[in-house]
Short mmCIF file of C-alpha atoms in Angstrom, two decimals:
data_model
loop_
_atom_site.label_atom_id
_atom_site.label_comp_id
_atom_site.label_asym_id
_atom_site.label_seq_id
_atom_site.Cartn_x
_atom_site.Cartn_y
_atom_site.Cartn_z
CA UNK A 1 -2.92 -8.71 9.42
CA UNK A 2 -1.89 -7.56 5.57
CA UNK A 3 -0.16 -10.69 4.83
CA UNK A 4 -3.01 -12.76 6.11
CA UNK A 5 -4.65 -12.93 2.25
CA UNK A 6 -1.26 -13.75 0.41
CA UNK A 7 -0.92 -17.08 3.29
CA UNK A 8 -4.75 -17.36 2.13
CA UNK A 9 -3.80 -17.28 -1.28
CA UNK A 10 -0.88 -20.30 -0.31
CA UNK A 11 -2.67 -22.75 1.85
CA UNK A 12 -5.73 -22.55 -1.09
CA UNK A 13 -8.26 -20.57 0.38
CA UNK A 14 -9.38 -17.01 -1.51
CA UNK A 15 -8.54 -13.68 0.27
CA UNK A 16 -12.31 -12.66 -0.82
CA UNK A 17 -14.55 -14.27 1.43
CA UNK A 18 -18.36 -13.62 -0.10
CA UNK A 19 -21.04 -12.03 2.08
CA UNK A 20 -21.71 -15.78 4.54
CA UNK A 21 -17.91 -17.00 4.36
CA UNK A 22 -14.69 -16.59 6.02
CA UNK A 23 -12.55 -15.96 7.23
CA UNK A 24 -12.91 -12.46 6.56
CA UNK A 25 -10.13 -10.42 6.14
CA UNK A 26 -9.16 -6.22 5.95
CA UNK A 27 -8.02 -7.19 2.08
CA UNK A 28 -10.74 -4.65 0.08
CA UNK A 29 -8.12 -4.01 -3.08
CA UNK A 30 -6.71 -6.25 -5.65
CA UNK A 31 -5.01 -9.45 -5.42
CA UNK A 32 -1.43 -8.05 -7.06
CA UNK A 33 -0.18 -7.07 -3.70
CA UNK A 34 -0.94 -10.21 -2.45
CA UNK A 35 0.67 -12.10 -5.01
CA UNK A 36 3.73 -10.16 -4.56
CA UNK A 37 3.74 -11.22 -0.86
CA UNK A 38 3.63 -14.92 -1.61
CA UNK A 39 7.58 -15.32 -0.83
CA UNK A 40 7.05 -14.65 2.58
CA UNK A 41 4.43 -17.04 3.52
CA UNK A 42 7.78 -19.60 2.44
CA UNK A 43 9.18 -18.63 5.75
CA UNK A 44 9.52 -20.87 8.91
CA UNK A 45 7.68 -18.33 11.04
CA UNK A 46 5.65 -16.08 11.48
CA UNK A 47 8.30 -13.83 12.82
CA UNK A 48 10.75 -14.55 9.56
CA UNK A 49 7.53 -14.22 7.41
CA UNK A 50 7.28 -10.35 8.43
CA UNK A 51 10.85 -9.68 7.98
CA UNK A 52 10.80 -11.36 3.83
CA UNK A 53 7.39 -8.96 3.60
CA UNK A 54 9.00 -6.04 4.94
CA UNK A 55 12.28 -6.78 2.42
CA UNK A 56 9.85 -6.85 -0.25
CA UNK A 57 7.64 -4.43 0.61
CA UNK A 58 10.55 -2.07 0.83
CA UNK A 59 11.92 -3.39 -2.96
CA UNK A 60 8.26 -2.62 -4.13
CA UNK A 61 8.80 1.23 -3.21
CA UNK A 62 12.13 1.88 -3.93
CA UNK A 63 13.65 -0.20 -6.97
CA UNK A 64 11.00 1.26 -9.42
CA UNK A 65 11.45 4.56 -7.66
CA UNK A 66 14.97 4.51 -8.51
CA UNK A 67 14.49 3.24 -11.97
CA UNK A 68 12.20 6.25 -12.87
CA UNK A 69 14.63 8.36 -11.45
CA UNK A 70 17.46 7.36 -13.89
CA UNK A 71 14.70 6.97 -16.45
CA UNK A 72 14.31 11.08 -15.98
CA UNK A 73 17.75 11.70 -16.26
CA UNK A 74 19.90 13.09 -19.28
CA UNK A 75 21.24 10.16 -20.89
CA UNK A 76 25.04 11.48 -20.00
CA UNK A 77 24.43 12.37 -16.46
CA UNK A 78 27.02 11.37 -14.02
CA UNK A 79 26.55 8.06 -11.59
CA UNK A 80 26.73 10.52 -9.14
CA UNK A 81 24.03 12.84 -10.37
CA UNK A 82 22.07 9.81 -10.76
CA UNK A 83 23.19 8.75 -6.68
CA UNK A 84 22.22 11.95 -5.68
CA UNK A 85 18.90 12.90 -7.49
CA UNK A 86 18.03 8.77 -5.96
CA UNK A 87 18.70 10.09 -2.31
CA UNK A 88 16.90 12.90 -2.55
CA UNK A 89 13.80 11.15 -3.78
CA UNK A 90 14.35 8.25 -0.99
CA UNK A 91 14.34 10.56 1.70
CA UNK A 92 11.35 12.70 0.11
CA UNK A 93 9.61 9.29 -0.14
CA UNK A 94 6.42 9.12 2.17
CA UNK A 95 8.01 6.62 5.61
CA UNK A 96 4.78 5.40 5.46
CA UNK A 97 4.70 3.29 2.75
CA UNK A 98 7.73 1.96 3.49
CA UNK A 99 7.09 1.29 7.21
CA UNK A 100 3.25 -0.48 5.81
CA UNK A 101 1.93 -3.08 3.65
CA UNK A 102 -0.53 -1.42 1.64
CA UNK A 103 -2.50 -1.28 -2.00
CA UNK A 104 -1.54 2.20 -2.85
CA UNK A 105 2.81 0.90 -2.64
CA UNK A 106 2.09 -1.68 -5.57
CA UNK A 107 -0.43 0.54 -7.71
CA UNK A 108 2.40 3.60 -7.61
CA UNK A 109 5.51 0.94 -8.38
CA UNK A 110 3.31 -0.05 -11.39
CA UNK A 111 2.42 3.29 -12.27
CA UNK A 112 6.08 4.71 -12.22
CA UNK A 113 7.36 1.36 -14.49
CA UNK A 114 4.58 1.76 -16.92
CA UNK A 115 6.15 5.68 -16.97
CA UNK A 116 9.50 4.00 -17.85
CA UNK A 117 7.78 2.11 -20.48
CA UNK A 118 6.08 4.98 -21.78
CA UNK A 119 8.69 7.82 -21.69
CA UNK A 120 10.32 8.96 -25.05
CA UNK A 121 8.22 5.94 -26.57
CA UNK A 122 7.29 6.32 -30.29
CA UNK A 123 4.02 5.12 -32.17
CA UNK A 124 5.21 1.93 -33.60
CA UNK A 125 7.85 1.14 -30.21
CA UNK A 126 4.92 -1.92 -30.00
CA UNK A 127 7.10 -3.72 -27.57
CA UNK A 128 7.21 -0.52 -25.10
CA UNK A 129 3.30 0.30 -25.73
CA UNK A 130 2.67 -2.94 -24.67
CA UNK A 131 4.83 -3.00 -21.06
CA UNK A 132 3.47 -0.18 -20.45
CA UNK A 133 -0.49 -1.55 -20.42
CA UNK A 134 0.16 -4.32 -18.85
CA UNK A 135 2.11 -2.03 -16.04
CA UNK A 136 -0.82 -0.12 -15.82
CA UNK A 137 -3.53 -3.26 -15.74
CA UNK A 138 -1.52 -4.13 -12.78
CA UNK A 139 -1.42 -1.01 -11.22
CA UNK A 140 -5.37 -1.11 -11.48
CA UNK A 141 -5.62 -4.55 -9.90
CA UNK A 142 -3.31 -3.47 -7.03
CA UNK A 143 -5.74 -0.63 -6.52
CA UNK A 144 -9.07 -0.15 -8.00
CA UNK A 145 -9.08 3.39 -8.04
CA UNK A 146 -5.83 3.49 -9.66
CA UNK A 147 -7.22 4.98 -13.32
CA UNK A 148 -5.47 8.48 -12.86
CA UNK A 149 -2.04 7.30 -14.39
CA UNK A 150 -4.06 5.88 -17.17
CA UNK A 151 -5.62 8.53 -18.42
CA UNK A 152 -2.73 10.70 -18.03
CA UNK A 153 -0.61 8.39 -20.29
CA UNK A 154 -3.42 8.33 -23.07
CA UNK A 155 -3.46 11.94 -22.68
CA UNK A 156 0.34 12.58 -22.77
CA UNK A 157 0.67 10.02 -25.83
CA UNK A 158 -2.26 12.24 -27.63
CA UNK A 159 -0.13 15.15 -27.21
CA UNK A 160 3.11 13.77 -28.31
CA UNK A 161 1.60 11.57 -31.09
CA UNK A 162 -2.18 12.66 -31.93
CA UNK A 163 -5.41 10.63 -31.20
CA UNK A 164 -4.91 7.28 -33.25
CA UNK A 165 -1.99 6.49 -30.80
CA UNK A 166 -3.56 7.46 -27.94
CA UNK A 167 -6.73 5.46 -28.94
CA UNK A 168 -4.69 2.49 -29.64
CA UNK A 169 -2.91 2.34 -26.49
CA UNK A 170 -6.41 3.06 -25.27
CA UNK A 171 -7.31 -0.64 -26.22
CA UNK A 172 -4.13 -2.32 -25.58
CA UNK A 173 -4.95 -0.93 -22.07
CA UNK A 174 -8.21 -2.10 -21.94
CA UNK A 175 -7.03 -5.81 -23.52
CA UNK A 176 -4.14 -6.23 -20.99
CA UNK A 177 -6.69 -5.38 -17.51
CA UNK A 178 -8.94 -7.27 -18.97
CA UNK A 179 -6.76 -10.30 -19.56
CA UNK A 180 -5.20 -9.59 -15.95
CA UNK A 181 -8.68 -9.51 -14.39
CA UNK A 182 -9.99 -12.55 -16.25
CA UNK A 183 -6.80 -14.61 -14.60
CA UNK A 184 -7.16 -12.97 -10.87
CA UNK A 185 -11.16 -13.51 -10.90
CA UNK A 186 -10.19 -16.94 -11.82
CA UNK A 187 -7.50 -17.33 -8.96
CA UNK A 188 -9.81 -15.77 -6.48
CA UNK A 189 -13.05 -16.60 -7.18
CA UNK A 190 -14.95 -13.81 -9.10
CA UNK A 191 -17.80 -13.76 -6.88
CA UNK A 192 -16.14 -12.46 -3.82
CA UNK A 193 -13.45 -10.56 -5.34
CA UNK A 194 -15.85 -8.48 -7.03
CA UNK A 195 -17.86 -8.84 -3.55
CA UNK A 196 -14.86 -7.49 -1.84
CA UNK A 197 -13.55 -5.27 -4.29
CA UNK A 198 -16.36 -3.40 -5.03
CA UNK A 199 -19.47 -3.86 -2.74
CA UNK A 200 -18.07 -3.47 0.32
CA UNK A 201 -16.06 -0.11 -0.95
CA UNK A 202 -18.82 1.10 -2.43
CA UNK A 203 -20.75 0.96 1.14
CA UNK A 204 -18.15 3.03 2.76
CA UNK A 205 -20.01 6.64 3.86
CA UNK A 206 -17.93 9.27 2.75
CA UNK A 207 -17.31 12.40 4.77
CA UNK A 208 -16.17 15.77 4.37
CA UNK A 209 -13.12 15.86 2.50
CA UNK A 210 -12.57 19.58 2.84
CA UNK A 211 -13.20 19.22 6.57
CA UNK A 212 -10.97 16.42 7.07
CA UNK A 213 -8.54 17.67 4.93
CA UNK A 214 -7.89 20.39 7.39
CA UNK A 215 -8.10 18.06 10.23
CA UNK A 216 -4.54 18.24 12.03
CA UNK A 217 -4.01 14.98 11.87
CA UNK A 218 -3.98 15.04 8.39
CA UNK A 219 -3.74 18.72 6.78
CA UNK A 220 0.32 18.58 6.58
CA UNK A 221 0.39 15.58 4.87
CA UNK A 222 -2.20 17.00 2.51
CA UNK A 223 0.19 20.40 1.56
CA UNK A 224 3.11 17.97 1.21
CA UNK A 225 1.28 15.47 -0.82
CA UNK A 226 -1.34 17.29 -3.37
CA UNK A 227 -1.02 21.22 -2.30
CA UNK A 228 2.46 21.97 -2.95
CA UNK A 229 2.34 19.59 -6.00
CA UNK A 230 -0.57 21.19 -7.39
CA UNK A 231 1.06 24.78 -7.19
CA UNK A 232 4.06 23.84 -8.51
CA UNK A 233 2.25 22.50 -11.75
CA UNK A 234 0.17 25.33 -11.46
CA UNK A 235 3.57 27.91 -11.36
CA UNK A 236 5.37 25.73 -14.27
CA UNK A 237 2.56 25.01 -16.17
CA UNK A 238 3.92 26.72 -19.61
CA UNK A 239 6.76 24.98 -18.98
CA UNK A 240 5.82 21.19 -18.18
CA UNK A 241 2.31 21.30 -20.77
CA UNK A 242 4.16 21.31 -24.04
CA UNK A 243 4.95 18.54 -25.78
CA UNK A 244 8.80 18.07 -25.54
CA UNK A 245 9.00 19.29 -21.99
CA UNK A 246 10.66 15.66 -19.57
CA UNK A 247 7.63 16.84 -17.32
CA UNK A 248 4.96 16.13 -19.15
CA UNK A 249 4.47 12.58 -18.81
CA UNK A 250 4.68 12.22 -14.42
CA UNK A 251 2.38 15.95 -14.57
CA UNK A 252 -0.55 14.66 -15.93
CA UNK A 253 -0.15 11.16 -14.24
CA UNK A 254 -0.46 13.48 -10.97
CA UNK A 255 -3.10 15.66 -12.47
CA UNK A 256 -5.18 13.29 -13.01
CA UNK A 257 -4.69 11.14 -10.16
CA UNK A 258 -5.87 13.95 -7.96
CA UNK A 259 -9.44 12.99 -8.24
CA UNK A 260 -8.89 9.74 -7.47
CA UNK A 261 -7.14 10.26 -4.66
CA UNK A 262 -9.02 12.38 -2.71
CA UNK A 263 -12.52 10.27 -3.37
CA UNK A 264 -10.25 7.45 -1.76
CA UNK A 265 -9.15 9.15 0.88
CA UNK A 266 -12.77 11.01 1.95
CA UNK A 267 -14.23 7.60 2.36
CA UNK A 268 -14.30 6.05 6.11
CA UNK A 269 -11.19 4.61 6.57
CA UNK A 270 -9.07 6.94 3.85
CA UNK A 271 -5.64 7.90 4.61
CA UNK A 272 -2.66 9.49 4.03
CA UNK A 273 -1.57 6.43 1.68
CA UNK A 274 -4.31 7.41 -0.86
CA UNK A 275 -3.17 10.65 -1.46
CA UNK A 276 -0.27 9.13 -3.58
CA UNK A 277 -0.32 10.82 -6.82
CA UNK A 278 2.75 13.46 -6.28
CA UNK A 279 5.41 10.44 -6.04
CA UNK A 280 4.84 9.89 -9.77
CA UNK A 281 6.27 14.12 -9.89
CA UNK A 282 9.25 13.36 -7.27
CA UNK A 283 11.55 11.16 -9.49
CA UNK A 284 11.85 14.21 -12.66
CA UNK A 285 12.22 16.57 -9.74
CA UNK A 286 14.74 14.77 -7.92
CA UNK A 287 16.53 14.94 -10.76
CA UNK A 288 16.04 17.99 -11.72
CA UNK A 289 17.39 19.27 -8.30
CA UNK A 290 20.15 16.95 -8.24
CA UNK A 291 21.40 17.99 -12.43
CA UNK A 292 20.96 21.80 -10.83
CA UNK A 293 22.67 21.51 -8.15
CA UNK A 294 25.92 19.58 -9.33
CA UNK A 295 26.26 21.49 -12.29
CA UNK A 296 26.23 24.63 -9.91
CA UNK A 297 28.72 23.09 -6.95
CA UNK A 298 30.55 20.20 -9.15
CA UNK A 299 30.78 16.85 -6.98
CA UNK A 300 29.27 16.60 -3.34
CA UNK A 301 27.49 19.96 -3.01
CA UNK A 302 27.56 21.18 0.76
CA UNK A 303 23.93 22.72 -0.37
CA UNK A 304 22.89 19.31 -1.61
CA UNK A 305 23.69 17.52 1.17
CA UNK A 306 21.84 19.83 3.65
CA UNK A 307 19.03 19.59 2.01
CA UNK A 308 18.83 16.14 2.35
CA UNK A 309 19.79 15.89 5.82
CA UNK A 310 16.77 18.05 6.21
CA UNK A 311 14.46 16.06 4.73
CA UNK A 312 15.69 12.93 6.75
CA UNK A 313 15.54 15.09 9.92
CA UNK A 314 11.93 15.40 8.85
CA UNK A 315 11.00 11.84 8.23
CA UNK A 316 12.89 10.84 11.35
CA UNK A 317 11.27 12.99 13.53
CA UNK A 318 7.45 11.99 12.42
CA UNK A 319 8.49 8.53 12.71
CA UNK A 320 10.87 8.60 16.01
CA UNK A 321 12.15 6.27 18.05
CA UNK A 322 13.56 4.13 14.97
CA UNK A 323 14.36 0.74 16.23
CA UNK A 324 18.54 0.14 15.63
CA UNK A 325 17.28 -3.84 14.74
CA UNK A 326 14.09 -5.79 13.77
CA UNK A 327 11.77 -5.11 16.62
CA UNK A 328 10.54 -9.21 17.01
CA UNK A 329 10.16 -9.28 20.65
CA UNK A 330 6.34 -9.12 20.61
CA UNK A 331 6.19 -11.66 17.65
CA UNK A 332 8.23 -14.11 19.26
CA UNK A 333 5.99 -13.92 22.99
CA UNK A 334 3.28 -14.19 20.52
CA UNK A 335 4.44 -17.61 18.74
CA UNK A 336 5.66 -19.01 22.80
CA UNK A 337 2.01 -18.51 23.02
CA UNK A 338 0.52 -20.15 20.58
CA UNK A 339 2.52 -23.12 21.01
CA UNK A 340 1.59 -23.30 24.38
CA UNK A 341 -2.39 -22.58 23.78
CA UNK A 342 -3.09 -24.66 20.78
CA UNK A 343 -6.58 -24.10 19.46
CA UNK A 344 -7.33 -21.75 22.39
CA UNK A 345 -5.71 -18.13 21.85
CA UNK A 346 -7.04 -15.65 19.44
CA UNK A 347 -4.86 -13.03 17.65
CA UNK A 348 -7.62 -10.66 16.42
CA UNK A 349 -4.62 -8.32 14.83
CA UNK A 350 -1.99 -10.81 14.28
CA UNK A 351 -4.22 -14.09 12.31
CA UNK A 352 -0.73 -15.38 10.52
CA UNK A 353 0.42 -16.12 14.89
CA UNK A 354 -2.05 -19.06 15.15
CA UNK A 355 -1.71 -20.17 11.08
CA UNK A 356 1.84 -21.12 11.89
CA UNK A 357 0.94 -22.80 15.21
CA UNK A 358 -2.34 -24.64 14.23
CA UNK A 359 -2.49 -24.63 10.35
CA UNK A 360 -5.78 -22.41 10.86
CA UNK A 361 -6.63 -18.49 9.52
CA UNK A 362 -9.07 -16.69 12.12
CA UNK A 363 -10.98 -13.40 11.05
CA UNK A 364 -8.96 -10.31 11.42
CA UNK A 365 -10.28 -8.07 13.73
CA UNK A 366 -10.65 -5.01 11.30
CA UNK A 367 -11.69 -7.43 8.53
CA UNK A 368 -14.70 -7.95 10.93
CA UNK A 369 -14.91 -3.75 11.50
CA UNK A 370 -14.77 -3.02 7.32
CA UNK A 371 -17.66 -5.23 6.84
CA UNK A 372 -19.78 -3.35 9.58
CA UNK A 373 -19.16 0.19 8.20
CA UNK A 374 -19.41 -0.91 4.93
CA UNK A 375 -23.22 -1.96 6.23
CA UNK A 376 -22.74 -6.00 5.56
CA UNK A 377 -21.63 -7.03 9.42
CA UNK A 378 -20.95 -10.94 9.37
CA UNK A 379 -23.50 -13.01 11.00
CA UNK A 380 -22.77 -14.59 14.69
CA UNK A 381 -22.80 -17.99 13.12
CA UNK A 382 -19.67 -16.93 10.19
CA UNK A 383 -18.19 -15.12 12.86
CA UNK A 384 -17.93 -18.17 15.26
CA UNK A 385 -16.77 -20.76 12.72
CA UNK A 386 -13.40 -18.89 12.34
CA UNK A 387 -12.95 -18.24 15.51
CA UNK A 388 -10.66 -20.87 17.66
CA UNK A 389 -12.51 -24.72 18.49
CA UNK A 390 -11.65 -23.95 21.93
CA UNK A 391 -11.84 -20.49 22.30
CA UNK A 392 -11.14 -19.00 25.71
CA UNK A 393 -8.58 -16.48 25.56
CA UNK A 394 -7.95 -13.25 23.69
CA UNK A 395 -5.01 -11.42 22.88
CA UNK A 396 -3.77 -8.35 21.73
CA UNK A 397 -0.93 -6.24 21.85
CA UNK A 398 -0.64 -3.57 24.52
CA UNK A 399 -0.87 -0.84 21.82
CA UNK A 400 -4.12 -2.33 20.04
CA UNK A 401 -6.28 -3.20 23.00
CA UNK A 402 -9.80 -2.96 21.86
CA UNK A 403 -12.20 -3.39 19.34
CA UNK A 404 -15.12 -5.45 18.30
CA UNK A 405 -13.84 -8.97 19.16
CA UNK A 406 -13.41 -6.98 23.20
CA UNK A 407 -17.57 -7.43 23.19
CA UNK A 408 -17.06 -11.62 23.12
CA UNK A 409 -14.84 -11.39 26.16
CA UNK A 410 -17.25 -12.53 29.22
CA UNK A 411 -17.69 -9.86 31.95
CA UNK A 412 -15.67 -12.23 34.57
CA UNK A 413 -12.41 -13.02 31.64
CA UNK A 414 -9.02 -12.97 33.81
CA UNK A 415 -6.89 -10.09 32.63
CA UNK A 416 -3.41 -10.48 32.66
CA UNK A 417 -0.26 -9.31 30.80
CA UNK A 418 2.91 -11.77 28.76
CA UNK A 419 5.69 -9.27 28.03
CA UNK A 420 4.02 -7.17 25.31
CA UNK A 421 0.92 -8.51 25.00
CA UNK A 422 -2.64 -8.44 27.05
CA UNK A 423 -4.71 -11.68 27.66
CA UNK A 424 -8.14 -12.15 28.26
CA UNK A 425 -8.83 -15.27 29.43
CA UNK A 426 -11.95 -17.35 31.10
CA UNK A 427 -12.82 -21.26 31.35
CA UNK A 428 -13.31 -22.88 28.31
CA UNK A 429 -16.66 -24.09 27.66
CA UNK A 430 -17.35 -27.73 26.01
#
């Protein structure tokens, strides 16, 4: 359902319907994640498709990841410092946003290069100033609530080098998203990526974020994500706030992403993805740990590699049973289905299915469920046009059985199962 836009994007059609268009989509961020997803909608199926976006999606978290973490590093470190400190921050990294397709994977990858760009940088290092806006511009068009890391690069560059820097890489920052967002709206069509981007967002109710912070669903990932952070910038804070400290720079990136994050992830629909602005910390502290602990135990620490056998132990154990190879059982049914079903089946979760077998994009089921919380439900007659010509059968998945699309199923529909999947099914009507 998230790579829906980017085949959008390919066959010509913009991943922003407006308010009467379709078909509508769960795409409510910017069209750099999409964009970055356009190798996969090369493949020959929609099974090979989701293998190239899960490649990529996984180079999207950790290449810059592992880049910042060398970029934190004491020029002489060892490879195997460097190896180390890597692992460490791998296995520390949220599973996630490695397992999902999401805004928040882009808008951090850009974040942590423009902190490359950035880090040791001097006033008149042009070249550098300049990589880094255009990093950040494309952080901000990944996500649009992606203006922490900004502000804490203008602020760290005002601290290392005084205001007239900071202003200046103020306006190249400005310049660069504004260049960026003059090319996407033009891509797109500014009329419903602003529709999408910001209207339907901006009709999301927000709750409680104190009460669903401490929801238990959600409250560990919130003292892993921004408590523990926050007190350990609290407890080092005469440390990391001065100007020469290697801190400085991912500290206020995270301090003042904070905000950010937690408006994102009190509106309907927030997650644990949108409290993302401690992985611009873990790099320098991954390597911090890792310089500690090999100066301490010299080559392959015993201490070291408990500690990250813990952490895995962790990740595996939110995130059990790990399958040993792709898991494209359920794909595969799906595509013997639409092949035998042309114009027929409906794939309310899985839209790229019936693109590969009929050339045609249907509405994504919680593309049709954003526009109804954000208050701007799509009328009967959008919602039929991008729907199947013959429609008479419905299927999803056996773990995603419900949801709007359920209320168009006739009271007499046939219910029956194909390996992994559910069908709905009833005469077709001409």
């Amino acid at each position: 359902m998230r790579l829906a836009p980017s085949f959008m994007l390919r066959a010509g059609l913009s991943p922003y319907p407006g308010p009467l268009e379709g078909p509508v989509t769960t795409w409510v961020y910017g069209p750099v994640p999409l964009l970055l997803q356009l190798p996969a909608t090369l493949a020959a199926s929609a099974t090979a498709a989701l293998l190239i976006a899960g490649a990529i999606n996984l180079a999207i978290a950790l290449v810059p990841l592992w880049l910042a973490v060398k970029a934190h590093l004491r020029p002489d470190a060892a490879r195997g410092t460097w190896l180390w400190a890597g692992l460490l921050a791998t296995a520390a990294w949220p599973a996630t946003a490695l397992i999902f397709t999401q805004a928040d994977n882009s808008a951090v990858a850009f974040g942590l290069l423009a902190g490359i760009a950035i880090l040791g940088v001097g006033p008149r290092d042009n070249g550098r100033l300049w990589l880094g806006a255009f990093a950040l511009g494309l952080g901000l068009w990944s996500k649009q609530t992606e203006i922490g890391p900004m502000l804490g690069l203008l602020v760290y560059l005002l601290i290392r080098h005084g205001p007239r820097t900071a202003l200046i890489q103020a306006v190249r920052c400005g310049a660069a998203s504004a260049l960026l967002g003059v090319l996407l709206l033009r891509l797109c069509g500014a009329e419903g990526l602003l529709y999408n981007m910001f209207v339907l967002p901006g009709g999301f109710p927000m709750t409680n974020v104190i009460a669903k912070a401490a929801h238990p669903i959600y409250r560990g990932y919130v003292a892993v994500l921004v408590l523990f952070p926050c007190l350990v910038v609290l407890l080092t804070a005469r440390r990391i706030f001065r100007r020469d400290s290697p801190a400085l720079l991912p500290a206020l990136m995270f301090v003042f992403s904070v905000p950010f994050n937690l408006s994102g992830f009190a509106a309907i629909g927030g997650n644990i993805n949108s409290l993302h602005g401690g992985l611009y910390v873990l790099p320098v502290a991954a390597g911090w740990l890792a310089s500690r602990t090999a100066a301490r135990w010299k080559g392959l620490p015993l201490g070291a590699l408990l500690t990250l056998t813990a952490v895995l132990a962790v990740q595996i154990t939110l995130h059990w049973p790990w399958p040993l190879q792709p898991d494209v059982i359920a794909l595969r049914q799906a595509e013997s289905l639409a092949r035998q079903l042309p114009g027929k089946i409906y794939f309310p979760w899985n839209p790229i299915i019936t693109y590969y077998a009929d050339g045609r994009i249907d509405h994504a089921e919680d593309g049709l469920l954003t526009r109804r919380v954000a208050g701007h439900p799509i009328p009967p007659r959008v919602l039929r046009q991008y729907l199947p010509p013959d429609f008479c059968v419905v299927a999803f998945h056996r773990l995603v059985n419900d949801g709007l699309i359920k209320a168009l199923v006739p009271v007499h529909a046939r219910k029956d199962a194909f390996g992994e999947w559910i069908l709905y099914s009833w005469p077709p009507q001409h």
